[in-house]
């Protein structure tokens, strides 16, 4: 399907150049920002076009959809990220499929991930999800909880806390999003020097299709982009 590939390739090039421009405005190198494509809106054939166009870091928000896509696309070298709420009873089936869980939103989930990872004999990179908008419908720890959570998960040897993830609120404009992203970065910068051993907090996953440029200006190292990659095919 040459048209599909051309459309997706054009979208990917546009997103990558916007990432590079935002990085430039912030005096950052574009290669310090990883683009993760969120494929929840599309089927496996469109994901194939995205991989063919050159993006292999992909994410799903629902574990069941991640399982289905990973199975349908098992022949491709995709690094999957789980970016939405992960129920504890879905950890066992999800962990073998993913390179990172970006949405650890409770200490009980962290403990379940650690348990399964120890059985699998692996160490799973994770991010702690922080509810930076304060919206009740959002998952994630309150910013004030994170220091205690880091202490609580410090002994979990099969889980590696790489950083923090946050989503801007649905209500609010770009400047509200910018303030929320700046809050996440400030939290990370404050906790980094006092982190327990083995926790580095180098990653800040923030920014989606509508707000990734301000997220990059505020320090994002991972941006999770869905709709902007699929314009013209949705
Ligand atoms: C859907 C989703 C995204 C991508 O959203 P777009 O606005 O389509 O770019 C990013 N992160 C999470 C957690 C999501 O659920």
mmCIF file of C-alpha atoms and ligand atoms in Angstrom:
data_model
loop_
_atom_site.group_PDB
_atom_site.id
_atom_site.type_symbol
_atom_site.label_atom_id
_atom_site.label_comp_id
_atom_site.label_asym_id
_atom_site.label_seq_id
_atom_site.Cartn_x
_atom_site.Cartn_y
_atom_site.Cartn_z
ATOM 1 C CA UNK A 1 0.000 0.000 0.000
ATOM 2 C CA UNK A 2 2.253 2.803 -1.258
ATOM 3 C CA UNK A 3 -0.256 5.561 -0.351
ATOM 4 C CA UNK A 4 -0.454 4.459 3.257
ATOM 5 C CA UNK A 5 3.320 4.307 3.524
ATOM 6 C CA UNK A 6 3.664 7.738 1.914
ATOM 7 C CA UNK A 7 1.098 9.305 4.266
ATOM 8 C CA UNK A 8 2.594 7.733 7.389
ATOM 9 C CA UNK A 9 6.140 8.510 6.269
ATOM 10 C CA UNK A 10 5.174 12.156 5.705
ATOM 11 C CA UNK A 11 3.540 12.383 9.145
ATOM 12 C CA UNK A 12 6.581 10.839 10.802
ATOM 13 C CA UNK A 13 8.943 13.255 9.030
ATOM 14 C CA UNK A 14 6.769 16.213 10.095
ATOM 15 C CA UNK A 15 6.678 15.088 13.742
ATOM 16 C CA UNK A 16 10.423 14.463 13.775
ATOM 17 C CA UNK A 17 11.163 17.898 12.363
ATOM 18 C CA UNK A 18 8.847 19.544 14.938
ATOM 19 C CA UNK A 19 10.730 17.645 17.648
ATOM 20 C CA UNK A 20 14.042 18.913 16.257
ATOM 21 C CA UNK A 21 12.767 22.498 16.106
ATOM 22 C CA UNK A 22 11.463 22.393 19.669
ATOM 23 C CA UNK A 23 14.773 20.908 20.821
ATOM 24 C CA UNK A 24 16.608 23.711 19.011
ATOM 25 C CA UNK A 25 14.502 26.378 20.733
ATOM 26 C CA UNK A 26 15.389 24.812 24.068
ATOM 27 C CA UNK A 27 19.090 24.562 23.208
ATOM 28 C CA UNK A 28 18.868 20.768 23.343
ATOM 29 C CA UNK A 29 20.087 18.096 20.957
ATOM 30 C CA UNK A 30 17.248 16.359 19.117
ATOM 31 C CA UNK A 31 18.829 12.964 19.789
ATOM 32 C CA UNK A 32 18.218 13.400 23.535
ATOM 33 C CA UNK A 33 14.471 13.042 22.861
ATOM 34 C CA UNK A 34 12.951 9.662 22.054
ATOM 35 C CA UNK A 35 9.771 9.527 20.007
ATOM 36 C CA UNK A 36 7.374 6.779 21.063
ATOM 37 C CA UNK A 37 4.464 6.203 18.677
ATOM 38 C CA UNK A 38 1.152 5.460 20.369
ATOM 39 C CA UNK A 39 -0.726 3.022 18.120
ATOM 40 C CA UNK A 40 -4.022 2.693 19.998
ATOM 41 C CA UNK A 41 -6.070 4.287 17.195
ATOM 42 C CA UNK A 42 -4.946 2.012 14.372
ATOM 43 C CA UNK A 43 -4.809 -1.635 13.360
ATOM 44 C CA UNK A 44 -1.747 -3.783 12.743
ATOM 45 C CA UNK A 45 -1.515 -2.927 9.018
ATOM 46 C CA UNK A 46 -1.075 0.781 9.764
ATOM 47 C CA UNK A 47 1.458 -0.050 12.486
ATOM 48 C CA UNK A 48 3.374 -2.042 9.874
ATOM 49 C CA UNK A 49 3.563 1.079 7.708
ATOM 50 C CA UNK A 50 4.857 3.090 10.663
ATOM 51 C CA UNK A 51 7.594 0.533 11.344
ATOM 52 C CA UNK A 52 8.452 0.486 7.624
ATOM 53 C CA UNK A 53 8.702 4.281 7.742
ATOM 54 C CA UNK A 54 11.305 3.937 10.480
ATOM 55 C CA UNK A 55 9.674 4.059 13.922
ATOM 56 C CA UNK A 56 10.080 0.977 16.118
ATOM 57 C CA UNK A 57 9.477 2.435 19.620
ATOM 58 C CA UNK A 58 5.739 2.013 20.004
ATOM 59 C CA UNK A 59 3.175 2.090 22.781
ATOM 60 C CA UNK A 60 -0.312 1.020 23.692
ATOM 61 C CA UNK A 61 -2.424 2.306 26.559
ATOM 62 C CA UNK A 62 -4.552 -0.834 27.103
ATOM 63 C CA UNK A 63 -2.662 -4.032 27.953
ATOM 64 C CA UNK A 64 -5.085 -6.226 25.987
ATOM 65 C CA UNK A 65 -4.452 -4.177 22.846
ATOM 66 C CA UNK A 66 -0.720 -4.374 23.416
ATOM 67 C CA UNK A 67 -0.966 -8.176 23.627
ATOM 68 C CA UNK A 68 -3.000 -8.343 20.421
ATOM 69 C CA UNK A 69 -0.708 -6.031 18.445
ATOM 70 C CA UNK A 70 2.462 -7.679 19.748
ATOM 71 C CA UNK A 71 1.097 -11.048 18.590
ATOM 72 C CA UNK A 72 0.011 -9.741 15.168
ATOM 73 C CA UNK A 73 3.369 -8.003 14.636
ATOM 74 C CA UNK A 74 5.696 -10.536 16.264
ATOM 75 C CA UNK A 75 7.814 -10.671 13.086
ATOM 76 C CA UNK A 76 8.837 -6.986 13.503
ATOM 77 C CA UNK A 77 11.588 -5.644 15.816
ATOM 78 C CA UNK A 78 9.257 -3.414 17.865
ATOM 79 C CA UNK A 79 10.110 -2.073 21.347
ATOM 80 C CA UNK A 80 6.731 -1.855 23.076
ATOM 81 C CA UNK A 81 5.974 0.533 25.929
ATOM 82 C CA UNK A 82 2.922 0.140 28.162
ATOM 83 C CA UNK A 83 1.716 3.722 28.751
ATOM 84 C CA UNK A 84 -1.770 3.342 30.273
ATOM 85 C CA UNK A 85 -3.085 1.855 33.492
ATOM 86 C CA UNK A 86 -1.804 -1.689 34.024
ATOM 87 C CA UNK A 87 -3.960 -3.909 36.221
ATOM 88 C CA UNK A 88 -1.956 -6.191 38.500
ATOM 89 C CA UNK A 89 -3.588 -9.321 37.072
ATOM 90 C CA UNK A 90 -2.277 -8.337 33.610
ATOM 91 C CA UNK A 91 1.376 -7.932 34.630
ATOM 92 C CA UNK A 92 2.341 -11.546 33.970
ATOM 93 C CA UNK A 93 1.157 -11.486 30.384
ATOM 94 C CA UNK A 94 2.441 -7.966 29.653
ATOM 95 C CA UNK A 95 6.012 -7.990 30.983
ATOM 96 C CA UNK A 96 7.524 -10.445 28.494
ATOM 97 C CA UNK A 97 6.282 -8.194 25.659
ATOM 98 C CA UNK A 98 7.495 -4.770 26.772
ATOM 99 C CA UNK A 99 10.713 -2.774 26.929
ATOM 100 C CA UNK A 100 9.280 -0.343 29.489
ATOM 101 C CA UNK A 101 6.234 0.219 31.678
ATOM 102 C CA UNK A 102 5.709 3.994 31.772
ATOM 103 C CA UNK A 103 2.618 3.926 33.945
ATOM 104 C CA UNK A 104 3.485 2.572 37.391
ATOM 105 C CA UNK A 105 0.797 4.251 39.479
ATOM 106 C CA UNK A 106 0.793 2.314 42.765
ATOM 107 C CA UNK A 107 3.308 0.638 45.062
ATOM 108 C CA UNK A 108 1.236 -2.562 44.797
ATOM 109 C CA UNK A 109 1.665 -2.550 41.016
ATOM 110 C CA UNK A 110 5.411 -1.964 41.471
ATOM 111 C CA UNK A 111 5.606 -4.962 43.802
ATOM 112 C CA UNK A 112 3.669 -7.136 41.323
ATOM 113 C CA UNK A 113 6.010 -6.113 38.482
ATOM 114 C CA UNK A 114 9.046 -6.869 40.641
ATOM 115 C CA UNK A 115 7.663 -10.303 41.583
ATOM 116 C CA UNK A 116 6.938 -11.341 37.997
ATOM 117 C CA UNK A 117 10.230 -9.903 36.730
ATOM 118 C CA UNK A 118 12.134 -11.916 39.318
ATOM 119 C CA UNK A 119 10.362 -15.080 38.109
ATOM 120 C CA UNK A 120 11.234 -14.180 34.525
ATOM 121 C CA UNK A 121 14.817 -13.407 35.554
ATOM 122 C CA UNK A 122 14.772 -9.895 34.129
ATOM 123 C CA UNK A 123 14.941 -6.300 35.331
ATOM 124 C CA UNK A 124 12.146 -4.110 33.987
ATOM 125 C CA UNK A 125 12.670 -0.403 33.257
ATOM 126 C CA UNK A 126 9.719 1.610 34.564
ATOM 127 C CA UNK A 127 8.564 5.178 35.037
ATOM 128 C CA UNK A 128 6.433 6.387 37.931
ATOM 129 C CA UNK A 129 3.275 8.092 36.671
ATOM 130 C CA UNK A 130 2.601 11.421 38.345
ATOM 131 C CA UNK A 131 -0.808 13.094 38.238
ATOM 132 C CA UNK A 132 0.483 16.552 37.313
ATOM 133 C CA UNK A 133 -2.905 18.014 36.356
ATOM 134 C CA UNK A 134 -4.602 17.007 39.596
ATOM 135 C CA UNK A 135 -7.625 15.849 37.547
ATOM 136 C CA UNK A 136 -9.530 13.162 39.448
ATOM 137 C CA UNK A 137 -9.966 10.989 36.331
ATOM 138 C CA UNK A 138 -6.202 10.672 35.842
ATOM 139 C CA UNK A 139 -4.123 7.849 37.249
ATOM 140 C CA UNK A 140 -0.818 8.493 38.942
ATOM 141 C CA UNK A 141 0.746 9.447 42.230
ATOM 142 C CA UNK A 142 0.364 12.926 43.651
ATOM 143 C CA UNK A 143 3.638 14.851 43.266
ATOM 144 C CA UNK A 144 3.960 14.971 47.073
ATOM 145 C CA UNK A 145 3.931 11.146 47.244
ATOM 146 C CA UNK A 146 6.853 10.487 44.917
ATOM 147 C CA UNK A 147 9.674 10.832 47.442
ATOM 148 C CA UNK A 148 8.026 8.230 49.696
ATOM 149 C CA UNK A 149 7.325 5.956 46.723
ATOM 150 C CA UNK A 150 11.000 6.031 45.714
ATOM 151 C CA UNK A 151 11.929 4.885 49.209
ATOM 152 C CA UNK A 152 9.237 2.174 49.128
ATOM 153 C CA UNK A 153 10.393 0.731 45.768
ATOM 154 C CA UNK A 154 14.134 1.078 46.397
ATOM 155 C CA UNK A 155 14.525 -2.584 47.411
ATOM 156 C CA UNK A 156 12.657 -3.923 44.392
ATOM 157 C CA UNK A 157 15.662 -5.355 42.596
ATOM 158 C CA UNK A 158 13.847 -6.504 39.452
ATOM 159 C CA UNK A 159 12.461 -3.109 38.632
ATOM 160 C CA UNK A 160 14.525 -0.144 37.550
ATOM 161 C CA UNK A 161 12.931 3.278 38.071
ATOM 162 C CA UNK A 162 14.235 5.357 35.174
ATOM 163 C CA UNK A 163 12.130 8.463 35.636
ATOM 164 C CA UNK A 164 8.713 10.072 35.766
ATOM 165 C CA UNK A 165 5.761 10.212 33.379
ATOM 166 C CA UNK A 166 2.960 12.762 33.293
ATOM 167 C CA UNK A 167 0.048 13.940 31.164
ATOM 168 C CA UNK A 168 -1.252 17.481 30.933
ATOM 169 C CA UNK A 169 -4.881 17.994 31.930
ATOM 170 C CA UNK A 170 -7.662 17.838 29.360
ATOM 171 C CA UNK A 171 -8.999 21.164 30.509
ATOM 172 C CA UNK A 172 -6.534 23.979 30.039
ATOM 173 C CA UNK A 173 -4.414 25.506 27.336
ATOM 174 C CA UNK A 174 -0.792 25.120 26.306
ATOM 175 C CA UNK A 175 0.454 27.426 29.036
ATOM 176 C CA UNK A 176 -1.320 25.269 31.639
ATOM 177 C CA UNK A 177 0.362 22.228 30.067
ATOM 178 C CA UNK A 178 3.706 24.018 30.198
ATOM 179 C CA UNK A 179 3.290 24.767 33.916
ATOM 180 C CA UNK A 180 2.391 21.130 34.606
ATOM 181 C CA UNK A 181 5.415 19.846 32.656
ATOM 182 C CA UNK A 182 7.668 22.334 34.459
ATOM 183 C CA UNK A 183 6.322 21.007 37.763
ATOM 184 C CA UNK A 184 7.243 17.439 36.772
ATOM 185 C CA UNK A 185 10.713 18.495 35.757
ATOM 186 C CA UNK A 186 11.224 20.451 38.987
ATOM 187 C CA UNK A 187 10.102 17.409 40.989
ATOM 188 C CA UNK A 188 12.585 15.236 39.101
ATOM 189 C CA UNK A 189 15.400 17.766 39.561
ATOM 190 C CA UNK A 190 14.691 18.033 43.292
ATOM 191 C CA UNK A 191 14.577 14.251 43.855
ATOM 192 C CA UNK A 192 17.441 13.215 41.607
ATOM 193 C CA UNK A 193 20.252 14.053 44.074
ATOM 194 C CA UNK A 194 18.490 12.311 46.976
ATOM 195 C CA UNK A 195 17.372 9.160 45.125
ATOM 196 C CA UNK A 196 17.990 5.766 46.707
ATOM 197 C CA UNK A 197 20.818 3.751 45.110
ATOM 198 C CA UNK A 198 20.000 2.301 41.732
ATOM 199 C CA UNK A 199 17.371 4.895 40.827
ATOM 200 C CA UNK A 200 18.472 7.489 38.304
ATOM 201 C CA UNK A 201 15.390 9.437 37.194
ATOM 202 C CA UNK A 202 17.005 10.467 33.910
ATOM 203 C CA UNK A 203 13.777 10.113 31.911
ATOM 204 C CA UNK A 204 10.886 12.562 31.755
ATOM 205 C CA UNK A 205 8.049 11.171 29.620
ATOM 206 C CA UNK A 206 5.730 14.046 28.838
ATOM 207 C CA UNK A 207 4.066 15.500 25.767
ATOM 208 C CA UNK A 208 1.510 14.124 23.306
ATOM 209 C CA UNK A 209 0.328 15.271 19.848
ATOM 210 C CA UNK A 210 -1.083 18.593 21.041
ATOM 211 C CA UNK A 211 1.601 19.592 23.495
ATOM 212 C CA UNK A 212 4.873 17.763 22.750
ATOM 213 C CA UNK A 213 6.667 20.910 21.647
ATOM 214 C CA UNK A 214 6.174 22.674 24.986
ATOM 215 C CA UNK A 215 7.008 19.411 26.774
ATOM 216 C CA UNK A 216 10.353 19.308 24.939
ATOM 217 C CA UNK A 217 10.987 22.940 25.819
ATOM 218 C CA UNK A 218 10.384 21.953 29.462
ATOM 219 C CA UNK A 219 12.766 18.988 29.362
ATOM 220 C CA UNK A 220 10.928 15.903 28.032
ATOM 221 C CA UNK A 221 13.234 13.003 27.106
ATOM 222 C CA UNK A 222 10.379 10.810 25.838
ATOM 223 C CA UNK A 223 7.347 12.066 23.919
ATOM 224 C CA UNK A 224 4.323 9.792 23.374
ATOM 225 C CA UNK A 225 2.637 10.715 20.123
ATOM 226 C CA UNK A 226 -0.433 9.109 18.580
ATOM 227 C CA UNK A 227 -2.844 11.142 16.450
ATOM 228 C CA UNK A 228 -0.235 13.366 14.783
ATOM 229 C CA UNK A 229 1.360 10.232 13.270
ATOM 230 C CA UNK A 230 -1.935 9.036 11.819
ATOM 231 C CA UNK A 231 -3.331 12.169 10.187
ATOM 232 C CA UNK A 232 -4.986 11.217 6.929
ATOM 233 C CA UNK A 233 -5.516 7.588 7.931
ATOM 234 C CA UNK A 234 -7.893 7.928 10.909
HETATM 235 C C1 LIG B 1 -3.261 8.105 23.690
HETATM 236 C C2 LIG B 1 -2.113 8.419 24.542
HETATM 237 C C3 LIG B 1 -1.057 9.200 24.060
HETATM 238 C C4 LIG B 1 -1.037 9.815 22.666
HETATM 239 O O1 LIG B 1 -2.066 10.726 22.512
HETATM 240 P P1 LIG B 1 -2.177 11.681 21.212
HETATM 241 O O2 LIG B 1 -2.828 12.911 21.735
HETATM 242 O O3 LIG B 1 -3.030 10.952 20.244
HETATM 243 O O4 LIG B 1 -0.829 11.947 20.720
HETATM 244 C C5 LIG B 1 0.023 9.419 24.897
HETATM 245 N N1 LIG B 1 0.078 8.915 26.146
HETATM 246 C C6 LIG B 1 -0.917 8.156 26.649
HETATM 247 C C7 LIG B 1 -0.784 7.627 28.027
HETATM 248 C C8 LIG B 1 -2.042 7.890 25.868
HETATM 249 O O5 LIG B 1 -3.026 7.136 26.385
#
